[in-house]
């Protein structure tokens, strides 16, 4: 059955791409990973190791992982999973248009609300579906990718994916929910992703950061602005999983003892998990900030509103990118004061 479905390409095989593609490969599907020479070298030496917080522990030998740095063999794929950061989506779309076989199904597994639209703009002969990745994947040493949080993948409802590929993801123990309003899901996910920057600026693991009331209040300020902005723009958010976006600021402002009780699921996170934006700063790479908090700033401007806390966060992340010194490790009281000052 696995071979009858054809090959799966992962475009931008980093944390999410190696984890999702690796689990599909471990389940017997043929996966072609397209990525950078840096990771190709690591995987040629070590293969892929995939673990998760529930005890998944899979190892693929180097010979079992086809990690490619040129795109010619993308023509072999019937399903293409796009897992680059949002700032690389346009490049990815152009390469897919050039090398893939028209008619292939393309799924965006990225944060941000516009990636599927960007892909569609360049991929007229392909079916493009939006998707959402709820869990966190950490890149560790030696080709090891660790999923540190729970959650199901969500893909835009379409028979071409649901009926053909749904069982492949189940075989890989990555069940997919198929949703008719993926945009609503992605806007709702964006509310949670507004914390990526706070986490990157804090320099501490997500769990430690969420257990600090002032870091939580920073996130609450950003999410409150985002909720007001999306409401003004008439954007309807869909609840994904257990989190109700409109309640996020209320829950974040609870005192620690109550927060730990009410948000017990939210803090059931691997002690090492960090946002991929922290990883970008750590590796001295530009981040996705313009597609996350920046999205709220732009939307606010379009609505004649202001989003000063998100604006401040965007500035602080750009400063950190320019310094190339990793996370600036901003203390909670300093960050919270900076956001309050930005509002006055
Ligand atoms: N990591 C997580 O826990 C997580 C969780 C949920 C959602 N997400 C979202 O999933 C998406 C992927 O995140 P990630 O953490 O997996 O990113 P990542 O680790 O940076 O992986 C993306 C990879 O794609 C490579 N790439 C970029 N352009 C390419 C091109 N033209 N050809 C080949 N390779 C290319 C990147 O190389 P360079 O680094 O050299 O650019 C990088 O190795 C993002 O939208 C992110 O927000 C991530």
Tab-separated table of C-alpha atoms and ligand atoms in Angstrom:
chain	number	residue	atom	x	y	z
A	1	UNK	CA	0.000	0.000	0.000
A	2	UNK	CA	2.785	2.411	0.992
A	3	UNK	CA	4.536	2.098	-2.383
A	4	UNK	CA	1.306	2.311	-4.399
A	5	UNK	CA	0.715	5.825	-3.076
A	6	UNK	CA	3.918	7.133	-4.638
A	7	UNK	CA	6.670	9.183	-3.056
A	8	UNK	CA	6.456	11.948	-0.500
A	9	UNK	CA	8.769	14.953	-0.794
A	10	UNK	CA	9.600	17.161	2.156
A	11	UNK	CA	10.610	20.621	0.957
A	12	UNK	CA	12.735	22.288	3.653
A	13	UNK	CA	13.722	19.324	5.775
A	14	UNK	CA	14.612	20.894	9.124
A	15	UNK	CA	12.888	20.243	12.467
A	16	UNK	CA	9.285	19.690	11.286
A	17	UNK	CA	10.235	18.236	7.898
A	18	UNK	CA	12.675	15.669	9.295
A	19	UNK	CA	10.288	14.684	12.088
A	20	UNK	CA	7.122	14.354	9.972
A	21	UNK	CA	8.985	12.896	6.962
A	22	UNK	CA	11.031	10.625	9.210
A	23	UNK	CA	7.989	9.120	10.911
A	24	UNK	CA	6.360	8.492	7.491
A	25	UNK	CA	9.568	6.874	6.278
A	26	UNK	CA	9.754	4.713	9.428
A	27	UNK	CA	6.175	3.589	8.659
A	28	UNK	CA	7.311	2.294	5.257
A	29	UNK	CA	6.547	5.228	2.950
A	30	UNK	CA	9.165	6.463	0.488
A	31	UNK	CA	10.230	9.952	1.489
A	32	UNK	CA	12.632	12.291	-0.322
A	33	UNK	CA	13.990	15.004	1.973
A	34	UNK	CA	15.052	18.286	0.301
A	35	UNK	CA	17.162	20.557	2.461
A	36	UNK	CA	20.514	22.145	3.123
A	37	UNK	CA	24.047	20.655	2.896
A	38	UNK	CA	24.582	21.359	6.629
A	39	UNK	CA	21.884	18.865	7.660
A	40	UNK	CA	22.665	16.512	4.775
A	41	UNK	CA	26.148	15.982	6.266
A	42	UNK	CA	24.725	15.254	9.717
A	43	UNK	CA	22.172	12.777	8.360
A	44	UNK	CA	24.727	11.066	6.104
A	45	UNK	CA	26.770	10.451	9.243
A	46	UNK	CA	24.040	9.567	11.754
A	47	UNK	CA	20.753	8.876	9.947
A	48	UNK	CA	17.596	10.107	11.681
A	49	UNK	CA	16.538	9.559	15.282
A	50	UNK	CA	12.932	10.432	16.119
A	51	UNK	CA	11.648	10.604	19.658
A	52	UNK	CA	8.643	12.115	21.374
A	53	UNK	CA	7.390	12.925	24.869
A	54	UNK	CA	5.240	9.754	24.922
A	55	UNK	CA	8.167	7.414	24.270
A	56	UNK	CA	8.421	7.224	20.466
A	57	UNK	CA	11.961	6.099	19.706
A	58	UNK	CA	12.727	5.370	16.044
A	59	UNK	CA	16.042	5.215	14.240
A	60	UNK	CA	16.580	5.368	10.480
A	61	UNK	CA	20.031	4.350	9.232
A	62	UNK	CA	21.887	6.832	6.972
A	63	UNK	CA	21.335	4.534	3.963
A	64	UNK	CA	17.564	4.675	4.573
A	65	UNK	CA	17.327	8.472	4.368
A	66	UNK	CA	17.468	10.177	0.961
A	67	UNK	CA	18.458	13.726	1.942
A	68	UNK	CA	18.969	15.792	-1.227
A	69	UNK	CA	20.220	19.324	-1.781
A	70	UNK	CA	19.144	19.688	-5.415
A	71	UNK	CA	15.561	19.457	-6.583
A	72	UNK	CA	15.547	17.297	-9.750
A	73	UNK	CA	14.058	14.263	-8.015
A	74	UNK	CA	11.090	16.253	-6.762
A	75	UNK	CA	9.451	15.197	-10.043
A	76	UNK	CA	9.023	11.724	-8.467
A	77	UNK	CA	6.746	12.949	-5.660
A	78	UNK	CA	2.949	12.702	-5.561
A	79	UNK	CA	2.733	14.533	-2.215
A	80	UNK	CA	4.944	17.501	-1.311
A	81	UNK	CA	5.066	18.723	2.292
A	82	UNK	CA	6.350	22.288	2.558
A	83	UNK	CA	8.163	22.829	5.847
A	84	UNK	CA	10.382	25.865	5.235
A	85	UNK	CA	10.052	28.926	7.443
A	86	UNK	CA	7.540	31.445	6.048
A	87	UNK	CA	10.220	33.762	4.685
A	88	UNK	CA	11.317	30.959	2.311
A	89	UNK	CA	7.859	29.967	1.064
A	90	UNK	CA	8.057	31.990	-2.139
A	91	UNK	CA	11.440	30.418	-3.059
A	92	UNK	CA	10.031	26.983	-2.258
A	93	UNK	CA	7.017	27.634	-4.495
A	94	UNK	CA	9.261	28.634	-7.408
A	95	UNK	CA	11.421	25.513	-7.066
A	96	UNK	CA	8.351	23.265	-6.807
A	97	UNK	CA	6.869	24.903	-9.917
A	98	UNK	CA	10.136	24.277	-11.764
A	99	UNK	CA	10.835	20.680	-10.662
A	100	UNK	CA	7.696	18.897	-9.453
A	101	UNK	CA	5.199	17.053	-11.621
A	102	UNK	CA	1.988	19.055	-12.169
A	103	UNK	CA	-0.931	17.465	-10.381
A	104	UNK	CA	1.078	16.620	-7.256
A	105	UNK	CA	-0.588	17.547	-3.987
A	106	UNK	CA	1.200	20.245	-1.956
A	107	UNK	CA	0.552	20.704	1.783
A	108	UNK	CA	1.930	23.610	3.804
A	109	UNK	CA	2.944	22.511	7.301
A	110	UNK	CA	4.003	25.967	8.477
A	111	UNK	CA	3.078	28.664	10.970
A	112	UNK	CA	1.664	31.939	9.719
A	113	UNK	CA	-1.610	32.542	7.894
A	114	UNK	CA	-0.509	33.165	4.304
A	115	UNK	CA	1.786	30.332	3.236
A	116	UNK	CA	-0.797	28.298	1.308
A	117	UNK	CA	-1.845	31.457	-0.594
A	118	UNK	CA	1.789	32.197	-1.495
A	119	UNK	CA	2.213	28.620	-2.733
A	120	UNK	CA	-1.040	28.793	-4.738
A	121	UNK	CA	0.084	31.989	-6.439
A	122	UNK	CA	2.970	30.110	-8.068
A	123	UNK	CA	1.511	26.608	-8.326
A	124	UNK	CA	-1.466	26.803	-10.694
A	125	UNK	CA	-1.127	23.194	-11.865
A	126	UNK	CA	-1.004	21.765	-8.346
A	127	UNK	CA	-3.553	21.348	-5.592
A	128	UNK	CA	-2.318	23.271	-2.547
A	129	UNK	CA	-3.737	22.668	0.932
A	130	UNK	CA	-3.092	24.574	4.129
A	131	UNK	CA	-2.009	22.633	7.193
A	132	UNK	CA	-1.205	23.229	10.843
A	133	UNK	CA	1.417	21.654	13.079
A	134	UNK	CA	0.414	21.943	16.741
A	135	UNK	CA	3.426	20.234	18.302
A	136	UNK	CA	6.939	21.418	19.031
A	137	UNK	CA	9.969	19.700	17.513
A	138	UNK	CA	13.457	20.353	18.810
A	139	UNK	CA	16.551	19.743	16.683
A	140	UNK	CA	19.157	17.970	18.798
A	141	UNK	CA	22.686	16.786	18.021
A	142	UNK	CA	23.387	13.955	15.573
A	143	UNK	CA	20.213	13.946	13.403
A	144	UNK	CA	17.954	13.632	16.444
A	145	UNK	CA	14.527	15.330	16.299
A	146	UNK	CA	12.428	15.361	19.440
A	147	UNK	CA	8.714	16.177	19.590
A	148	UNK	CA	8.077	17.699	23.006
A	149	UNK	CA	4.332	18.466	23.039
A	150	UNK	CA	1.003	16.870	22.154
A	151	UNK	CA	-1.465	17.670	19.387
A	152	UNK	CA	-2.792	16.428	16.043
A	153	UNK	CA	-1.815	17.743	12.638
A	154	UNK	CA	-4.675	19.553	10.898
A	155	UNK	CA	-5.024	19.710	7.098
A	156	UNK	CA	-7.590	21.556	5.006
A	157	UNK	CA	-10.420	19.131	4.235
A	158	UNK	CA	-10.062	17.662	0.729
A	159	UNK	CA	-10.754	14.109	-0.481
A	160	UNK	CA	-7.439	14.076	-2.386
A	161	UNK	CA	-5.602	14.219	0.936
A	162	UNK	CA	-8.065	12.677	3.389
A	163	UNK	CA	-8.926	9.579	1.350
A	164	UNK	CA	-5.515	9.001	-0.182
A	165	UNK	CA	-2.951	10.078	2.428
A	166	UNK	CA	-4.850	10.117	5.729
A	167	UNK	CA	-4.023	6.476	6.476
A	168	UNK	CA	-0.312	7.043	5.759
A	169	UNK	CA	-0.167	9.615	8.552
A	170	UNK	CA	-2.081	7.251	10.831
A	171	UNK	CA	0.460	4.510	10.058
A	172	UNK	CA	3.150	6.990	11.113
A	173	UNK	CA	1.257	7.617	14.395
A	174	UNK	CA	0.686	11.213	13.281
A	175	UNK	CA	-3.107	11.242	12.876
A	176	UNK	CA	-4.519	14.162	10.918
A	177	UNK	CA	-7.717	16.082	11.555
A	178	UNK	CA	-9.325	17.314	8.313
A	179	UNK	CA	-10.896	20.748	8.735
A	180	UNK	CA	-13.004	22.797	6.284
A	181	UNK	CA	-11.762	26.173	7.605
A	182	UNK	CA	-7.975	25.930	7.822
A	183	UNK	CA	-7.603	29.749	7.708
A	184	UNK	CA	-9.655	29.992	10.915
A	185	UNK	CA	-7.418	27.316	12.461
A	186	UNK	CA	-4.243	29.112	11.380
A	187	UNK	CA	-5.410	32.450	12.797
A	188	UNK	CA	-6.153	30.697	16.052
A	189	UNK	CA	-2.698	29.030	15.998
A	190	UNK	CA	-1.177	32.463	15.369
A	191	UNK	CA	-2.488	33.584	18.778
A	192	UNK	CA	-0.368	30.863	20.382
A	193	UNK	CA	2.593	31.564	18.108
A	194	UNK	CA	2.695	35.133	19.424
A	195	UNK	CA	4.503	33.519	22.338
A	196	UNK	CA	7.342	32.293	20.081
A	197	UNK	CA	8.962	35.723	20.221
A	198	UNK	CA	8.544	36.123	23.983
A	199	UNK	CA	10.150	32.721	24.358
A	200	UNK	CA	12.990	33.595	21.965
A	201	UNK	CA	13.632	36.893	23.803
A	202	UNK	CA	13.505	35.216	27.229
A	203	UNK	CA	16.134	32.615	26.362
A	204	UNK	CA	14.565	30.026	28.688
A	205	UNK	CA	12.641	26.834	27.791
A	206	UNK	CA	8.925	27.332	27.039
A	207	UNK	CA	7.808	25.596	30.226
A	208	UNK	CA	9.951	27.801	32.498
A	209	UNK	CA	8.825	30.858	30.572
A	210	UNK	CA	5.121	29.993	30.921
A	211	UNK	CA	5.567	29.434	34.628
A	212	UNK	CA	6.755	33.035	35.044
A	213	UNK	CA	3.740	35.353	35.575
A	214	UNK	CA	5.401	38.380	33.959
A	215	UNK	CA	6.406	36.540	30.785
A	216	UNK	CA	2.820	35.267	30.672
A	217	UNK	CA	1.556	38.838	30.993
A	218	UNK	CA	3.781	39.832	28.049
A	219	UNK	CA	2.119	37.164	25.933
A	220	UNK	CA	-1.306	38.220	27.239
A	221	UNK	CA	-0.672	41.817	26.088
A	222	UNK	CA	0.248	40.625	22.587
A	223	UNK	CA	-2.688	38.216	22.314
A	224	UNK	CA	-5.193	40.819	23.594
A	225	UNK	CA	-4.055	43.218	20.872
A	226	UNK	CA	-4.278	40.438	18.290
A	227	UNK	CA	-7.798	39.456	19.360
A	228	UNK	CA	-8.993	43.076	19.136
A	229	UNK	CA	-7.337	43.469	15.733
A	230	UNK	CA	-8.717	40.260	14.204
A	231	UNK	CA	-12.169	41.072	15.589
A	232	UNK	CA	-12.069	44.499	13.938
A	233	UNK	CA	-11.038	42.835	10.676
A	234	UNK	CA	-13.918	40.345	10.885
A	235	UNK	CA	-11.585	37.345	11.030
A	236	UNK	CA	-13.247	34.262	12.467
A	237	UNK	CA	-10.999	32.009	14.502
A	238	UNK	CA	-11.590	28.272	14.860
A	239	UNK	CA	-10.774	26.458	18.032
A	240	UNK	CA	-7.932	24.001	17.399
A	241	UNK	CA	-7.562	21.373	20.107
A	242	UNK	CA	-8.311	22.393	23.670
A	243	UNK	CA	-7.274	26.022	23.498
A	244	UNK	CA	-9.975	28.654	22.998
A	245	UNK	CA	-8.099	31.667	21.553
A	246	UNK	CA	-10.404	34.278	23.119
A	247	UNK	CA	-9.665	32.896	26.617
A	248	UNK	CA	-5.861	32.904	26.266
A	249	UNK	CA	-5.256	36.354	27.836
A	250	UNK	CA	-7.564	35.555	30.772
A	251	UNK	CA	-5.812	32.276	31.503
A	252	UNK	CA	-2.344	33.810	31.125
A	253	UNK	CA	-3.130	36.490	33.705
A	254	UNK	CA	-4.145	33.983	36.394
A	255	UNK	CA	-1.885	33.696	39.451
A	256	UNK	CA	0.605	30.831	39.200
A	257	UNK	CA	-1.247	28.346	41.423
A	258	UNK	CA	-4.474	28.757	39.435
A	259	UNK	CA	-2.696	28.881	36.065
A	260	UNK	CA	-0.990	25.563	36.818
A	261	UNK	CA	-4.385	24.045	37.558
A	262	UNK	CA	-6.384	25.583	34.668
A	263	UNK	CA	-3.622	25.300	32.049
A	264	UNK	CA	-2.188	21.989	33.215
A	265	UNK	CA	-2.237	20.654	29.600
A	266	UNK	CA	-0.522	23.792	28.298
A	267	UNK	CA	2.437	23.244	30.615
A	268	UNK	CA	2.708	19.519	30.003
A	269	UNK	CA	5.663	20.339	27.809
A	270	UNK	CA	9.006	18.684	27.628
A	271	UNK	CA	11.363	20.595	29.960
A	272	UNK	CA	13.732	21.249	27.030
A	273	UNK	CA	11.156	22.501	24.477
A	274	UNK	CA	11.849	25.966	23.056
A	275	UNK	CA	10.256	27.933	20.240
A	276	UNK	CA	11.714	27.564	16.757
A	277	UNK	CA	12.253	31.341	16.876
A	278	UNK	CA	14.616	30.830	19.821
A	279	UNK	CA	16.420	28.254	17.670
A	280	UNK	CA	16.687	30.783	14.805
A	281	UNK	CA	18.283	33.392	17.103
A	282	UNK	CA	20.519	30.737	18.612
A	283	UNK	CA	21.740	29.730	15.132
A	284	UNK	CA	22.077	33.419	14.078
A	285	UNK	CA	19.364	33.050	11.405
A	286	UNK	CA	16.642	35.582	10.554
A	287	UNK	CA	13.343	34.658	12.224
A	288	UNK	CA	9.695	34.414	11.153
A	289	UNK	CA	8.743	37.421	13.313
A	290	UNK	CA	7.298	39.451	10.400
A	291	UNK	CA	4.858	36.589	9.681
A	292	UNK	CA	3.750	36.204	13.321
A	293	UNK	CA	3.647	39.335	15.526
A	294	UNK	CA	4.348	41.362	12.349
A	295	UNK	CA	1.133	40.008	10.833
A	296	UNK	CA	-0.830	41.596	13.705
A	297	UNK	CA	0.992	44.926	13.315
A	298	UNK	CA	0.164	45.029	9.588
A	299	UNK	CA	-3.454	44.001	10.136
A	300	UNK	CA	-3.843	46.667	12.851
A	301	UNK	CA	-2.515	49.328	10.461
A	302	UNK	CA	-4.989	48.187	7.799
A	303	UNK	CA	-7.808	48.561	10.324
A	304	UNK	CA	-6.670	52.034	11.439
A	305	UNK	CA	-5.645	50.549	14.789
A	306	UNK	CA	-2.344	50.205	16.624
A	307	UNK	CA	-0.658	47.116	18.023
A	308	UNK	CA	2.165	48.698	20.061
A	309	UNK	CA	3.090	45.588	22.099
A	310	UNK	CA	3.419	43.411	19.016
A	311	UNK	CA	5.281	46.245	17.296
A	312	UNK	CA	7.745	46.426	20.225
A	313	UNK	CA	8.243	42.656	20.144
A	314	UNK	CA	8.948	42.820	16.376
A	315	UNK	CA	11.557	45.549	17.009
A	316	UNK	CA	13.235	43.611	19.834
A	317	UNK	CA	13.469	40.444	17.738
A	318	UNK	CA	14.898	42.358	14.764
A	319	UNK	CA	17.473	43.930	17.116
A	320	UNK	CA	18.442	40.476	18.365
A	321	UNK	CA	18.705	39.170	14.774
A	322	UNK	CA	21.000	42.075	13.846
A	323	UNK	CA	23.266	41.548	16.876
A	324	UNK	CA	23.763	37.852	16.022
A	325	UNK	CA	24.439	36.973	19.665
A	326	UNK	CA	21.592	34.485	20.141
A	327	UNK	CA	18.747	35.167	22.544
A	328	UNK	CA	19.148	38.534	24.338
A	329	UNK	CA	17.778	36.807	27.478
A	330	UNK	CA	15.535	39.722	28.398
A	331	UNK	CA	14.431	39.470	32.049
A	332	UNK	CA	10.641	39.201	32.581
A	333	UNK	CA	10.317	42.554	34.393
A	334	UNK	CA	12.356	44.327	31.699
A	335	UNK	CA	10.271	42.875	28.857
A	336	UNK	CA	6.970	43.570	30.601
A	337	UNK	CA	7.971	47.193	31.301
A	338	UNK	CA	9.087	47.652	27.672
A	339	UNK	CA	5.640	46.497	26.480
A	340	UNK	CA	3.765	48.697	28.972
A	341	UNK	CA	5.923	51.685	27.960
A	342	UNK	CA	5.184	50.965	24.282
A	343	UNK	CA	1.473	51.401	25.006
A	344	UNK	CA	1.830	54.895	26.462
B	1	LIG	N1	9.956	23.624	15.068
B	1	LIG	C1	8.784	23.586	15.643
B	1	LIG	O1	8.651	23.141	16.779
B	1	LIG	C2	7.548	24.060	14.909
B	1	LIG	C3	6.288	23.746	15.445
B	1	LIG	C4	5.141	24.098	14.751
B	1	LIG	C5	5.252	24.786	13.549
B	1	LIG	N2	6.489	25.120	13.077
B	1	LIG	C6	6.536	25.831	11.808
B	1	LIG	O2	6.952	24.902	10.804
B	1	LIG	C7	7.719	25.585	9.802
B	1	LIG	C8	9.091	24.916	9.732
B	1	LIG	O3	9.756	25.143	10.966
B	1	LIG	P1	11.073	24.350	11.383
B	1	LIG	O4	11.283	24.637	12.816
B	1	LIG	O5	11.023	22.982	10.898
B	1	LIG	O6	12.153	25.166	10.522
B	1	LIG	P2	13.664	24.754	10.250
B	1	LIG	O7	14.158	23.800	11.285
B	1	LIG	O8	14.397	26.025	10.020
B	1	LIG	O9	13.559	23.926	8.887
B	1	LIG	C9	13.388	24.492	7.626
B	1	LIG	C10	14.563	24.050	6.791
B	1	LIG	O10	14.316	24.392	5.433
B	1	LIG	C11	15.553	24.822	4.882
B	1	LIG	N3	15.293	25.572	3.664
B	1	LIG	C12	14.884	26.862	3.526
B	1	LIG	N4	14.768	27.164	2.215
B	1	LIG	C13	15.134	26.061	1.535
B	1	LIG	C14	15.259	25.770	0.146
B	1	LIG	N5	14.968	26.682	-0.810
B	1	LIG	N6	15.685	24.539	-0.221
B	1	LIG	C15	15.976	23.603	0.725
B	1	LIG	N7	15.891	23.821	2.042
B	1	LIG	C16	15.465	25.050	2.439
B	1	LIG	C17	16.141	25.645	5.996
B	1	LIG	O11	17.508	25.905	5.796
B	1	LIG	P3	18.155	27.314	6.353
B	1	LIG	O12	18.104	27.226	7.830
B	1	LIG	O13	19.520	27.279	5.782
B	1	LIG	O14	17.294	28.413	5.826
B	1	LIG	C18	15.881	24.732	7.192
B	1	LIG	O15	16.882	23.754	7.317
B	1	LIG	C19	7.768	27.047	10.254
B	1	LIG	O16	6.733	27.775	9.656
B	1	LIG	C20	7.538	26.961	11.764
B	1	LIG	O17	7.001	28.131	12.331
B	1	LIG	C21	7.633	24.757	13.716
